[in-house]
Tab-separated table of C-alpha atoms in Angstrom:
chain	number	residue	atom	x	y	z
A	1	UNK	CA	128.011	100.866	108.313
A	2	UNK	CA	128.965	102.524	111.599
A	3	UNK	CA	132.429	103.862	112.472
A	4	UNK	CA	133.622	100.399	113.548
A	5	UNK	CA	132.815	98.879	110.167
A	6	UNK	CA	129.860	96.914	111.564
A	7	UNK	CA	126.829	96.907	109.276
A	8	UNK	CA	123.886	98.739	110.838
A	9	UNK	CA	120.708	96.663	111.071
A	10	UNK	CA	117.416	98.436	110.377
A	11	UNK	CA	114.741	96.526	112.254
A	12	UNK	CA	111.075	96.720	113.193
A	13	UNK	CA	109.042	98.597	115.802
A	14	UNK	CA	106.439	96.291	117.342
A	15	UNK	CA	104.340	97.188	120.363
A	16	UNK	CA	106.368	100.364	120.794
A	17	UNK	CA	109.710	98.531	121.056
A	18	UNK	CA	112.512	98.273	118.479
A	19	UNK	CA	113.250	94.669	117.557
A	20	UNK	CA	115.260	92.766	114.956
A	21	UNK	CA	112.367	90.311	114.755
A	22	UNK	CA	112.522	86.545	114.566
A	23	UNK	CA	113.277	86.344	110.855
A	24	UNK	CA	116.864	85.651	109.833
A	25	UNK	CA	116.718	87.074	106.311
A	26	UNK	CA	118.508	90.367	105.615
A	27	UNK	CA	118.795	92.654	102.600
A	28	UNK	CA	121.431	95.257	101.810
A	29	UNK	CA	120.552	98.953	101.804
A	30	UNK	CA	122.665	101.089	99.463
A	31	UNK	CA	123.849	104.663	99.318
A	32	UNK	CA	122.801	105.392	95.696
A	33	UNK	CA	125.363	108.165	95.372
A	34	UNK	CA	128.290	105.790	95.946
A	35	UNK	CA	126.878	102.355	95.190
A	36	UNK	CA	128.128	101.157	98.579
A	37	UNK	CA	126.174	99.183	101.186
A	38	UNK	CA	125.152	101.525	104.012
A	39	UNK	CA	123.091	99.134	106.162
A	40	UNK	CA	121.050	95.965	106.179
A	41	UNK	CA	117.319	95.726	106.735
A	42	UNK	CA	115.604	92.877	108.561
A	43	UNK	CA	113.014	91.059	106.457
A	44	UNK	CA	110.016	89.977	108.497
A	45	UNK	CA	108.715	86.425	108.544
A	46	UNK	CA	105.168	85.366	109.376
A	47	UNK	CA	105.956	85.255	113.105
A	48	UNK	CA	106.910	88.932	112.960
A	49	UNK	CA	103.740	89.773	111.049
A	50	UNK	CA	101.633	87.972	113.643
A	51	UNK	CA	103.430	89.745	116.489
A	52	UNK	CA	102.917	93.190	114.924
A	53	UNK	CA	99.225	92.562	114.286
A	54	UNK	CA	98.660	91.135	117.765
A	55	UNK	CA	100.256	94.177	119.409
A	56	UNK	CA	98.288	96.526	117.169
A	57	UNK	CA	95.030	94.732	117.918
A	58	UNK	CA	95.496	95.236	121.652
A	59	UNK	CA	96.482	98.879	121.185
A	60	UNK	CA	93.547	99.570	118.873
A	61	UNK	CA	91.012	98.693	121.551
A	62	UNK	CA	92.161	101.421	123.904
A	63	UNK	CA	92.958	103.978	121.205
A	64	UNK	CA	89.476	103.694	119.688
A	65	UNK	CA	88.012	104.707	123.067
A	66	UNK	CA	90.362	107.675	123.466
A	67	UNK	CA	88.446	110.973	123.384
A	68	UNK	CA	88.724	112.955	120.179
A	69	UNK	CA	90.316	115.890	121.975
A	70	UNK	CA	93.147	113.671	123.199
A	71	UNK	CA	93.633	112.164	119.768
A	72	UNK	CA	93.822	115.661	118.294
A	73	UNK	CA	96.377	116.638	120.934
A	74	UNK	CA	98.630	113.778	119.791
A	75	UNK	CA	98.230	114.963	116.195
A	76	UNK	CA	99.280	118.482	117.152
A	77	UNK	CA	102.258	117.144	119.105
A	78	UNK	CA	103.287	114.957	116.162
A	79	UNK	CA	103.057	118.009	113.914
A	80	UNK	CA	105.537	119.811	116.166
A	81	UNK	CA	107.851	116.796	116.110
A	82	UNK	CA	107.756	116.697	112.332
A	83	UNK	CA	108.547	120.392	112.017
A	84	UNK	CA	111.342	120.324	114.578
A	85	UNK	CA	113.016	117.268	113.045
A	86	UNK	CA	112.512	117.985	109.351
A	87	UNK	CA	116.223	118.455	108.700
A	88	UNK	CA	117.069	115.187	110.463
A	89	UNK	CA	114.410	113.242	108.565
A	90	UNK	CA	115.394	114.813	105.239
A	91	UNK	CA	119.022	113.792	105.733
A	92	UNK	CA	117.954	110.179	106.344
A	93	UNK	CA	115.833	110.210	103.180
A	94	UNK	CA	118.648	111.652	101.056
A	95	UNK	CA	121.170	109.139	102.385
A	96	UNK	CA	119.084	106.108	101.363
A	97	UNK	CA	116.932	107.364	98.492
A	98	UNK	CA	119.427	109.731	96.890
A	99	UNK	CA	117.114	112.671	96.222
A	100	UNK	CA	118.423	116.165	96.894
A	101	UNK	CA	117.798	117.623	100.328
A	102	UNK	CA	115.361	120.233	99.033
A	103	UNK	CA	113.225	117.456	97.516
A	104	UNK	CA	113.350	115.538	100.793
A	105	UNK	CA	112.287	118.629	102.733
A	106	UNK	CA	109.533	119.191	100.184
A	107	UNK	CA	108.058	115.721	100.596
A	108	UNK	CA	107.969	116.174	104.362
A	109	UNK	CA	106.133	119.448	103.855
A	110	UNK	CA	103.487	117.781	101.717
A	111	UNK	CA	103.067	115.081	104.362
A	112	UNK	CA	102.737	117.796	106.996
A	113	UNK	CA	99.629	119.068	105.200
A	114	UNK	CA	97.900	115.750	105.894
A	115	UNK	CA	98.959	115.845	109.547
A	116	UNK	CA	97.452	119.310	109.855
A	117	UNK	CA	94.217	118.104	108.266
A	118	UNK	CA	94.157	115.228	110.762
A	119	UNK	CA	94.481	117.728	113.615
A	120	UNK	CA	90.880	118.686	112.873
A	121	UNK	CA	89.590	115.188	113.566
A	122	UNK	CA	86.957	116.308	116.122
A	123	UNK	CA	85.301	118.308	113.361
A	124	UNK	CA	85.863	115.668	110.686
A	125	UNK	CA	84.140	112.949	112.733
A	126	UNK	CA	81.042	114.926	113.597
A	127	UNK	CA	77.996	112.826	112.839
A	128	UNK	CA	74.475	113.754	111.776
A	129	UNK	CA	71.322	114.061	113.887
A	130	UNK	CA	67.686	114.072	112.872
A	131	UNK	CA	65.327	115.137	115.635
A	132	UNK	CA	61.745	113.870	115.884
A	133	UNK	CA	61.651	111.703	112.748
A	134	UNK	CA	58.521	110.271	114.324
A	135	UNK	CA	56.824	110.931	117.610
A	136	UNK	CA	59.556	110.854	120.272
A	137	UNK	CA	61.940	109.134	117.837
A	138	UNK	CA	65.369	110.545	116.913
A	139	UNK	CA	67.968	109.216	114.478
A	140	UNK	CA	71.683	109.920	114.612
A	141	UNK	CA	74.761	108.568	112.876
A	142	UNK	CA	78.440	108.371	113.701
A	143	UNK	CA	81.567	106.627	112.439
A	144	UNK	CA	83.782	104.124	114.239
A	145	UNK	CA	87.353	102.983	113.474
A	146	UNK	CA	87.991	99.678	111.742
A	147	UNK	CA	90.651	98.372	114.149
A	148	UNK	CA	94.030	97.396	112.683
A	149	UNK	CA	94.936	98.834	109.289
A	150	UNK	CA	98.128	98.581	107.245
A	151	UNK	CA	100.013	100.815	104.842
A	152	UNK	CA	102.420	99.449	102.227
A	153	UNK	CA	104.510	102.287	100.861
A	154	UNK	CA	107.053	102.807	98.032
A	155	UNK	CA	110.710	103.801	98.045
A	156	UNK	CA	110.293	107.096	96.210
A	157	UNK	CA	108.612	108.951	99.089
A	158	UNK	CA	109.695	107.237	102.320
A	159	UNK	CA	108.157	109.999	104.475
A	160	UNK	CA	105.382	111.587	102.428
A	161	UNK	CA	103.423	108.471	101.480
A	162	UNK	CA	103.423	107.055	105.039
A	163	UNK	CA	102.224	110.511	106.096
A	164	UNK	CA	99.428	110.301	103.533
A	165	UNK	CA	98.124	107.253	105.400
A	166	UNK	CA	99.116	107.030	109.053
A	167	UNK	CA	97.837	110.387	110.389
A	168	UNK	CA	94.322	109.839	109.043
A	169	UNK	CA	94.220	106.186	110.073
A	170	UNK	CA	95.409	107.016	113.586
A	171	UNK	CA	93.301	110.155	114.033
A	172	UNK	CA	90.162	108.197	113.164
A	173	UNK	CA	90.976	105.735	115.961
A	174	UNK	CA	92.789	102.842	114.292
A	175	UNK	CA	96.134	101.179	114.976
A	176	UNK	CA	98.409	101.471	111.933
A	177	UNK	CA	101.135	99.083	110.715
A	178	UNK	CA	103.592	100.566	108.219
A	179	UNK	CA	105.406	98.270	105.791
A	180	UNK	CA	107.908	100.632	104.141
A	181	UNK	CA	110.108	99.895	101.158
A	182	UNK	CA	113.092	97.730	102.010
A	183	UNK	CA	115.220	99.951	99.747
A	184	UNK	CA	115.126	102.986	102.066
A	185	UNK	CA	113.720	101.775	105.398
A	186	UNK	CA	115.314	104.075	107.973
A	187	UNK	CA	112.883	107.003	107.668
A	188	UNK	CA	110.144	104.753	109.038
A	189	UNK	CA	112.005	104.281	112.324
A	190	UNK	CA	112.405	108.015	112.766
A	191	UNK	CA	108.682	108.496	112.132
A	192	UNK	CA	107.953	105.846	114.769
A	193	UNK	CA	110.118	107.724	117.265
A	194	UNK	CA	108.272	110.962	116.500
A	195	UNK	CA	104.911	109.307	117.111
A	196	UNK	CA	106.164	107.934	120.438
A	197	UNK	CA	107.545	111.332	121.458
A	198	UNK	CA	104.189	112.892	120.553
A	199	UNK	CA	102.518	110.680	123.161
A	200	UNK	CA	100.959	108.032	120.932
A	201	UNK	CA	100.380	104.831	122.957
A	202	UNK	CA	102.624	101.854	122.219
A	203	UNK	CA	101.369	99.661	119.401
A	204	UNK	CA	99.179	102.260	117.702
A	205	UNK	CA	101.943	102.883	115.150
A	206	UNK	CA	104.154	99.936	114.216
A	207	UNK	CA	106.842	99.377	111.591
A	208	UNK	CA	107.223	96.015	109.896
A	209	UNK	CA	110.195	95.866	107.560
A	210	UNK	CA	110.238	93.307	104.809
A	211	UNK	CA	109.479	92.136	101.312
A	212	UNK	CA	106.651	90.121	99.768
A	213	UNK	CA	106.501	87.791	102.771
A	214	UNK	CA	105.511	90.725	104.988
A	215	UNK	CA	103.159	92.139	102.358
A	216	UNK	CA	101.280	88.900	101.809
A	217	UNK	CA	101.231	88.249	105.543
A	218	UNK	CA	99.409	91.536	106.111
A	219	UNK	CA	97.089	91.029	103.119
A	220	UNK	CA	95.893	87.666	104.417
A	221	UNK	CA	95.909	88.277	108.177
A	222	UNK	CA	92.353	88.012	109.530
A	223	UNK	CA	92.853	90.845	112.034
A	224	UNK	CA	93.927	93.441	109.442
A	225	UNK	CA	90.761	95.247	108.371
A	226	UNK	CA	92.063	97.522	105.611
A	227	UNK	CA	95.137	98.028	103.462
A	228	UNK	CA	96.462	101.144	101.760
A	229	UNK	CA	99.065	100.757	99.029
A	230	UNK	CA	101.096	102.978	96.710
A	231	UNK	CA	103.463	101.452	94.158
A	232	UNK	CA	103.582	99.854	90.731
A	233	UNK	CA	100.450	98.798	88.876
A	234	UNK	CA	101.474	95.132	88.872
A	235	UNK	CA	101.787	95.057	92.655
A	236	UNK	CA	98.690	97.234	93.117
A	237	UNK	CA	96.676	94.615	91.220
A	238	UNK	CA	98.134	91.878	93.424
A	239	UNK	CA	97.396	93.795	96.622
A	240	UNK	CA	93.847	94.577	95.556
A	241	UNK	CA	93.062	91.032	94.437
A	242	UNK	CA	94.528	89.293	97.475
A	243	UNK	CA	93.162	91.692	100.094
A	244	UNK	CA	89.654	91.941	98.667
A	245	UNK	CA	89.525	88.148	98.476
A	246	UNK	CA	90.037	88.238	102.246
A	247	UNK	CA	87.173	90.724	102.661
A	248	UNK	CA	89.375	93.699	103.442
A	249	UNK	CA	88.979	97.293	102.383
A	250	UNK	CA	91.655	98.260	99.876
A	251	UNK	CA	92.928	101.441	98.299
A	252	UNK	CA	95.742	100.533	95.906
A	253	UNK	CA	97.389	103.255	93.855
A	254	UNK	CA	99.403	102.014	90.903
A	255	UNK	CA	101.670	103.419	88.229
A	256	UNK	CA	101.361	106.422	85.964
A	257	UNK	CA	102.247	107.910	82.619
A	258	UNK	CA	101.569	111.588	83.131
A	259	UNK	CA	101.173	113.770	80.062
A	260	UNK	CA	101.653	117.517	79.797
A	261	UNK	CA	99.970	119.178	76.821
A	262	UNK	CA	101.529	122.396	75.513
A	263	UNK	CA	99.281	124.340	73.155
A	264	UNK	CA	100.418	126.942	70.650
A	265	UNK	CA	99.202	129.830	72.825
A	266	UNK	CA	101.119	128.678	75.927
A	267	UNK	CA	103.861	130.665	77.607
A	268	UNK	CA	106.771	128.530	76.389
A	269	UNK	CA	109.255	129.785	78.962
A	270	UNK	CA	106.822	128.922	81.751
A	271	UNK	CA	106.084	125.525	80.208
A	272	UNK	CA	109.758	124.655	79.709
A	273	UNK	CA	110.651	125.614	83.277
A	274	UNK	CA	107.824	123.581	84.784
A	275	UNK	CA	108.326	120.579	82.508
A	276	UNK	CA	112.017	120.440	83.415
A	277	UNK	CA	111.239	120.443	87.127
A	278	UNK	CA	108.390	117.960	86.747
A	279	UNK	CA	110.370	115.528	84.590
A	280	UNK	CA	113.720	115.600	86.381
A	281	UNK	CA	112.888	116.456	89.977
A	282	UNK	CA	113.653	113.529	92.303
A	283	UNK	CA	115.333	111.963	89.228
A	284	UNK	CA	111.879	111.301	87.791
A	285	UNK	CA	111.183	108.707	90.483
A	286	UNK	CA	107.721	109.869	91.415
A	287	UNK	CA	104.250	108.853	90.306
A	288	UNK	CA	103.372	112.459	89.491
A	289	UNK	CA	106.429	113.085	87.309
A	290	UNK	CA	105.610	114.456	83.871
A	291	UNK	CA	107.166	111.929	81.519
A	292	UNK	CA	105.365	112.826	78.260
A	293	UNK	CA	105.057	116.219	76.588
A	294	UNK	CA	102.388	116.491	73.889
A	295	UNK	CA	103.372	119.637	72.029
A	296	UNK	CA	101.488	121.527	69.332
A	297	UNK	CA	103.373	121.231	66.020
A	298	UNK	CA	103.750	124.937	65.445
A	299	UNK	CA	105.632	125.533	68.721
A	300	UNK	CA	107.396	122.174	69.109
A	301	UNK	CA	110.818	123.269	67.848
A	302	UNK	CA	110.766	126.432	69.946
A	303	UNK	CA	109.798	124.505	73.088
A	304	UNK	CA	112.403	121.818	72.465
A	305	UNK	CA	115.145	124.433	72.258
A	306	UNK	CA	114.119	125.646	75.698
A	307	UNK	CA	113.810	122.126	77.096
A	308	UNK	CA	117.238	121.157	75.800
A	309	UNK	CA	118.880	124.199	77.393
A	310	UNK	CA	117.043	123.664	80.682
A	311	UNK	CA	117.912	119.949	80.810
A	312	UNK	CA	121.591	120.607	80.131
A	313	UNK	CA	121.604	123.118	82.983
A	314	UNK	CA	120.409	120.573	85.551
A	315	UNK	CA	123.225	119.875	88.005
A	316	UNK	CA	123.506	116.145	88.750
A	317	UNK	CA	125.335	115.258	91.963
A	318	UNK	CA	124.794	113.436	95.263
A	319	UNK	CA	121.652	114.599	97.010
A	320	UNK	CA	123.660	115.808	99.983
A	321	UNK	CA	125.502	118.318	97.772
A	322	UNK	CA	123.829	121.737	98.236
A	323	UNK	CA	124.566	122.557	94.589
A	324	UNK	CA	122.798	119.464	93.276
A	325	UNK	CA	119.501	119.714	91.381
A	326	UNK	CA	119.117	115.978	90.841
A	327	UNK	CA	120.535	112.966	92.632
A	328	UNK	CA	121.019	109.312	91.648
A	329	UNK	CA	118.576	106.525	90.858
A	330	UNK	CA	117.631	104.222	93.737
A	331	UNK	CA	119.377	101.013	92.514
A	332	UNK	CA	121.804	99.775	89.893
A	333	UNK	CA	119.077	97.621	88.351
A	334	UNK	CA	116.768	100.622	87.971
A	335	UNK	CA	119.590	102.646	86.417
A	336	UNK	CA	120.293	99.929	83.866
A	337	UNK	CA	116.603	99.518	82.995
A	338	UNK	CA	116.195	103.253	82.339
A	339	UNK	CA	119.235	103.347	80.081
A	340	UNK	CA	118.027	100.280	78.172
A	341	UNK	CA	114.646	101.915	77.510
A	342	UNK	CA	116.388	105.025	76.154
A	343	UNK	CA	118.633	102.874	73.942
A	344	UNK	CA	115.632	101.047	72.504
A	345	UNK	CA	113.911	104.358	71.714
A	346	UNK	CA	116.971	105.774	69.955
A	347	UNK	CA	117.471	102.547	68.034
A	348	UNK	CA	113.805	102.744	67.027
A	349	UNK	CA	114.136	106.201	65.502
A	350	UNK	CA	113.766	108.627	68.400
A	351	UNK	CA	116.256	111.485	68.669
A	352	UNK	CA	118.033	112.142	71.980
A	353	UNK	CA	118.174	115.925	72.299
A	354	UNK	CA	119.756	115.372	75.700
A	355	UNK	CA	121.205	111.955	76.517
A	356	UNK	CA	121.701	111.004	80.154
A	357	UNK	CA	123.060	107.520	79.586
A	358	UNK	CA	126.472	106.820	81.053
A	359	UNK	CA	126.408	109.890	83.235
A	360	UNK	CA	129.155	109.913	85.865
A	361	UNK	CA	129.822	112.232	88.754
A	362	UNK	CA	133.515	112.820	89.588
A	363	UNK	CA	134.351	111.164	92.877
A	364	UNK	CA	131.148	109.102	92.751
A	365	UNK	CA	131.817	106.883	89.763
A	366	UNK	CA	130.102	103.946	91.477
A	367	UNK	CA	126.862	105.886	92.004
A	368	UNK	CA	123.610	105.036	90.250
A	369	UNK	CA	123.371	108.192	88.154
A	370	UNK	CA	121.341	108.841	85.006
A	371	UNK	CA	121.411	112.334	83.557
A	372	UNK	CA	118.366	114.268	82.305
A	373	UNK	CA	117.172	112.856	78.995
A	374	UNK	CA	114.906	114.447	76.380
A	375	UNK	CA	113.674	112.276	73.491
A	376	UNK	CA	112.005	113.726	70.399
A	377	UNK	CA	110.201	111.706	67.756
A	378	UNK	CA	108.882	109.079	70.142
A	379	UNK	CA	105.939	106.935	69.042
A	380	UNK	CA	103.277	105.461	71.307
A	381	UNK	CA	104.435	101.875	70.647
A	382	UNK	CA	107.907	102.470	72.129
A	383	UNK	CA	108.652	101.339	75.693
A	384	UNK	CA	109.784	104.887	76.433
A	385	UNK	CA	106.164	105.934	76.004
A	386	UNK	CA	104.218	102.798	76.876
A	387	UNK	CA	105.914	101.967	80.207
A	388	UNK	CA	106.383	103.932	83.385
A	389	UNK	CA	110.125	104.630	83.079
A	390	UNK	CA	110.460	106.026	86.606
A	391	UNK	CA	113.585	107.945	85.730
A	392	UNK	CA	114.673	111.363	84.389
A	393	UNK	CA	113.361	110.791	80.869
A	394	UNK	CA	110.985	113.206	79.101
A	395	UNK	CA	109.558	111.988	75.793
A	396	UNK	CA	108.056	114.418	73.286
A	397	UNK	CA	105.230	113.691	70.862
A	398	UNK	CA	104.091	116.337	68.401
A	399	UNK	CA	100.326	116.819	67.991
A	400	UNK	CA	98.085	118.819	65.693
A	401	UNK	CA	96.158	120.378	68.567
A	402	UNK	CA	94.030	119.872	71.652
A	403	UNK	CA	91.735	117.197	70.218
A	404	UNK	CA	94.590	114.900	69.229
A	405	UNK	CA	96.283	115.428	72.590
A	406	UNK	CA	93.121	114.464	74.454
A	407	UNK	CA	92.788	111.315	72.335
A	408	UNK	CA	96.362	110.273	73.185
A	409	UNK	CA	95.877	110.906	76.900
A	410	UNK	CA	92.636	108.921	76.953
A	411	UNK	CA	94.090	106.020	74.974
A	412	UNK	CA	96.819	105.503	77.571
A	413	UNK	CA	96.009	102.766	80.127
A	414	UNK	CA	97.045	104.989	83.031
A	415	UNK	CA	94.932	107.828	84.364
A	416	UNK	CA	96.868	109.329	87.232
A	417	UNK	CA	97.701	112.951	86.420
A	418	UNK	CA	97.936	115.285	83.454
A	419	UNK	CA	98.576	118.960	82.794
A	420	UNK	CA	97.719	121.570	80.212
A	421	UNK	CA	99.700	124.704	79.396
A	422	UNK	CA	97.561	127.270	77.627
A	423	UNK	CA	96.307	130.857	77.727
A	424	UNK	CA	92.796	129.787	76.717
A	425	UNK	CA	90.106	129.310	79.332
A	426	UNK	CA	87.939	127.543	76.771
A	427	UNK	CA	90.706	125.035	75.988
A	428	UNK	CA	91.327	124.497	79.695
A	429	UNK	CA	87.662	123.795	80.384
A	430	UNK	CA	87.395	121.424	77.430
A	431	UNK	CA	90.521	119.591	78.550
A	432	UNK	CA	89.600	119.176	82.195
A	433	UNK	CA	86.142	117.846	81.303
A	434	UNK	CA	87.345	115.508	78.533
A	435	UNK	CA	90.404	113.670	79.858
A	436	UNK	CA	89.938	110.368	81.691
A	437	UNK	CA	92.401	111.223	84.433
A	438	UNK	CA	91.977	111.653	88.186
A	439	UNK	CA	94.157	114.729	88.776
A	440	UNK	CA	94.576	117.643	86.396
A	441	UNK	CA	96.830	120.685	86.396
A	442	UNK	CA	96.112	123.837	84.405
A	443	UNK	CA	99.423	125.656	83.942
A	444	UNK	CA	100.535	123.538	86.917
A	445	UNK	CA	102.852	120.614	86.110
A	446	UNK	CA	102.334	118.201	89.020
A	447	UNK	CA	98.732	118.353	90.195
A	448	UNK	CA	99.172	116.780	93.632
A	449	UNK	CA	96.131	117.920	95.641
A	450	UNK	CA	96.657	119.733	98.931
A	451	UNK	CA	96.086	117.738	102.095
A	452	UNK	CA	92.422	118.632	102.528
A	453	UNK	CA	91.469	117.199	99.131
A	454	UNK	CA	92.085	113.559	98.171
A	455	UNK	CA	94.754	112.025	95.913
A	456	UNK	CA	94.125	109.319	93.338
A	457	UNK	CA	93.932	108.460	89.660
A	458	UNK	CA	91.718	106.492	87.312
A	459	UNK	CA	92.083	103.380	85.152
A	460	UNK	CA	95.292	101.383	85.827
A	461	UNK	CA	96.459	103.993	88.324
A	462	UNK	CA	93.915	103.028	90.996
A	463	UNK	CA	92.425	99.768	92.215
A	464	UNK	CA	89.610	100.166	94.692
A	465	UNK	CA	87.085	102.940	95.143
A	466	UNK	CA	88.888	105.201	97.585
A	467	UNK	CA	91.573	107.825	97.081
A	468	UNK	CA	94.101	108.568	99.821
A	469	UNK	CA	94.103	111.273	102.488
A	470	UNK	CA	91.635	114.150	102.683
A	471	UNK	CA	87.892	113.581	103.141
A	472	UNK	CA	87.951	110.158	101.469
A	473	UNK	CA	90.389	108.908	104.105
A	474	UNK	CA	87.897	109.620	106.874
A	475	UNK	CA	85.393	107.337	105.185
A	476	UNK	CA	87.966	104.698	104.246
A	477	UNK	CA	89.302	104.244	107.786
A	478	UNK	CA	85.892	104.243	109.494
A	479	UNK	CA	82.489	102.625	109.165
A	480	UNK	CA	79.144	104.165	109.872
A	481	UNK	CA	76.518	103.401	112.453
A	482	UNK	CA	72.978	104.747	112.501
A	483	UNK	CA	70.983	104.708	115.736
A	484	UNK	CA	67.223	105.118	115.921
A	485	UNK	CA	66.183	105.831	119.500
A	486	UNK	CA	63.046	106.401	121.517
A	487	UNK	CA	62.619	106.912	125.208
A	488	UNK	CA	58.923	106.067	125.721
A	489	UNK	CA	56.874	107.739	128.405
A	490	UNK	CA	54.890	104.536	128.978
A	491	UNK	CA	55.238	100.837	128.378
A	492	UNK	CA	52.664	100.895	125.560
A	493	UNK	CA	53.938	99.222	122.395
A	494	UNK	CA	52.677	99.475	118.826
A	495	UNK	CA	53.178	96.697	116.304
A	496	UNK	CA	52.202	98.901	113.365
A	497	UNK	CA	55.024	99.378	110.848
A	498	UNK	CA	55.086	102.734	109.132
A	499	UNK	CA	56.472	106.238	109.075
A	500	UNK	CA	54.811	107.019	112.419
A	501	UNK	CA	55.712	103.819	114.258
A	502	UNK	CA	56.040	105.628	117.571
A	503	UNK	CA	53.018	107.837	117.062
């Protein structure tokens, strides 16, 4: 709410103009640290979807013809906007998501890497040329934008995930429609303002707030050529099925259950420090969080002592508090689900070395807080292991060694990310070649690739063939053309078909 007590409305950006849209539905936006309503977000109807796509379609025609140098100049200007306004954007993220400011700044920094990669678009879109494939015949290839593309992004990274998609889609010549999470929608409007201030033409970047109505409207709209999605596996399956049925390109990244394997020769202090950060950073609400530790039997007790001490030292407070290490969960419903999963595990025989249920922060008793939780003695049939908890819960399974750990990782339906802590190069090489997982860290807990590689998992963590950002994004957001040309010196024509047609 603003200072007058009037609830702020978070609306759309269509054709370069802010608008509440034609839809009358609204949804509350909460401050997770207090549990109080901070704003309302407009939920788009089909008329709003049609308006956003129509504006983007017009804008895409001109933007596709914009010279690469001018597109790159907009990318560089957007980069400067993002750097200059990082603190402002981070504060917006913390207010609606709840994560600590340092985490919010960090996600912007990872998104900035993709922007910087997109700045090199003139190099990235260079085609290929074959001279004199036959007498006086040359062949060359190049890539063209698709037109209008959409990105459907999750609540846990309201800046980073849109920045995984939009810079590459726009740099390659498309118009991009962002459908952010309705739980923390305000960051999207600030990103739209940055794009406008960077000189991007109206309609090339649009924001369509909403829920499933907006999502399905984009998935079925005939003028949307491609859809990028990051979120839960259930929704990723829906997005992939519906959009591919409409003939669209789709990259849909789903859930995760990321394992970290700690072998007997690992540096336990290093492992404990990294596992704590990877499990409890951003309150565990990230698809690359380490939520399972597979620990060699002979060092399990020693590692658990370190993990318990590290977890108890995590300072839980509102994200805006400079002393906070971990903020609240995004919603009351998510908080209650996490606590229920922990309760079921304990009731089923697991031991809570650190129990974050019922955690309260003085002065913020209405906030959606869950404290760091470490569970020992978890089995693979418990929800705490089988489901993506998406909260600050680290479950520990004891293993005989590397072979058993690899079997457990590969038996899991998810294949997003995994990590190995070891001093053995042989073990590391065996692990990275044996696990059925898309992203692997060796003595690195969260293997999120830098912006000039591509991000994506395997199995139930990815639907579609393409990963996001990096080189794969160039191919995803464009399609190739091959031209065979001859400029004959006479009007003579040959009807012979062969390798020397022009000869």
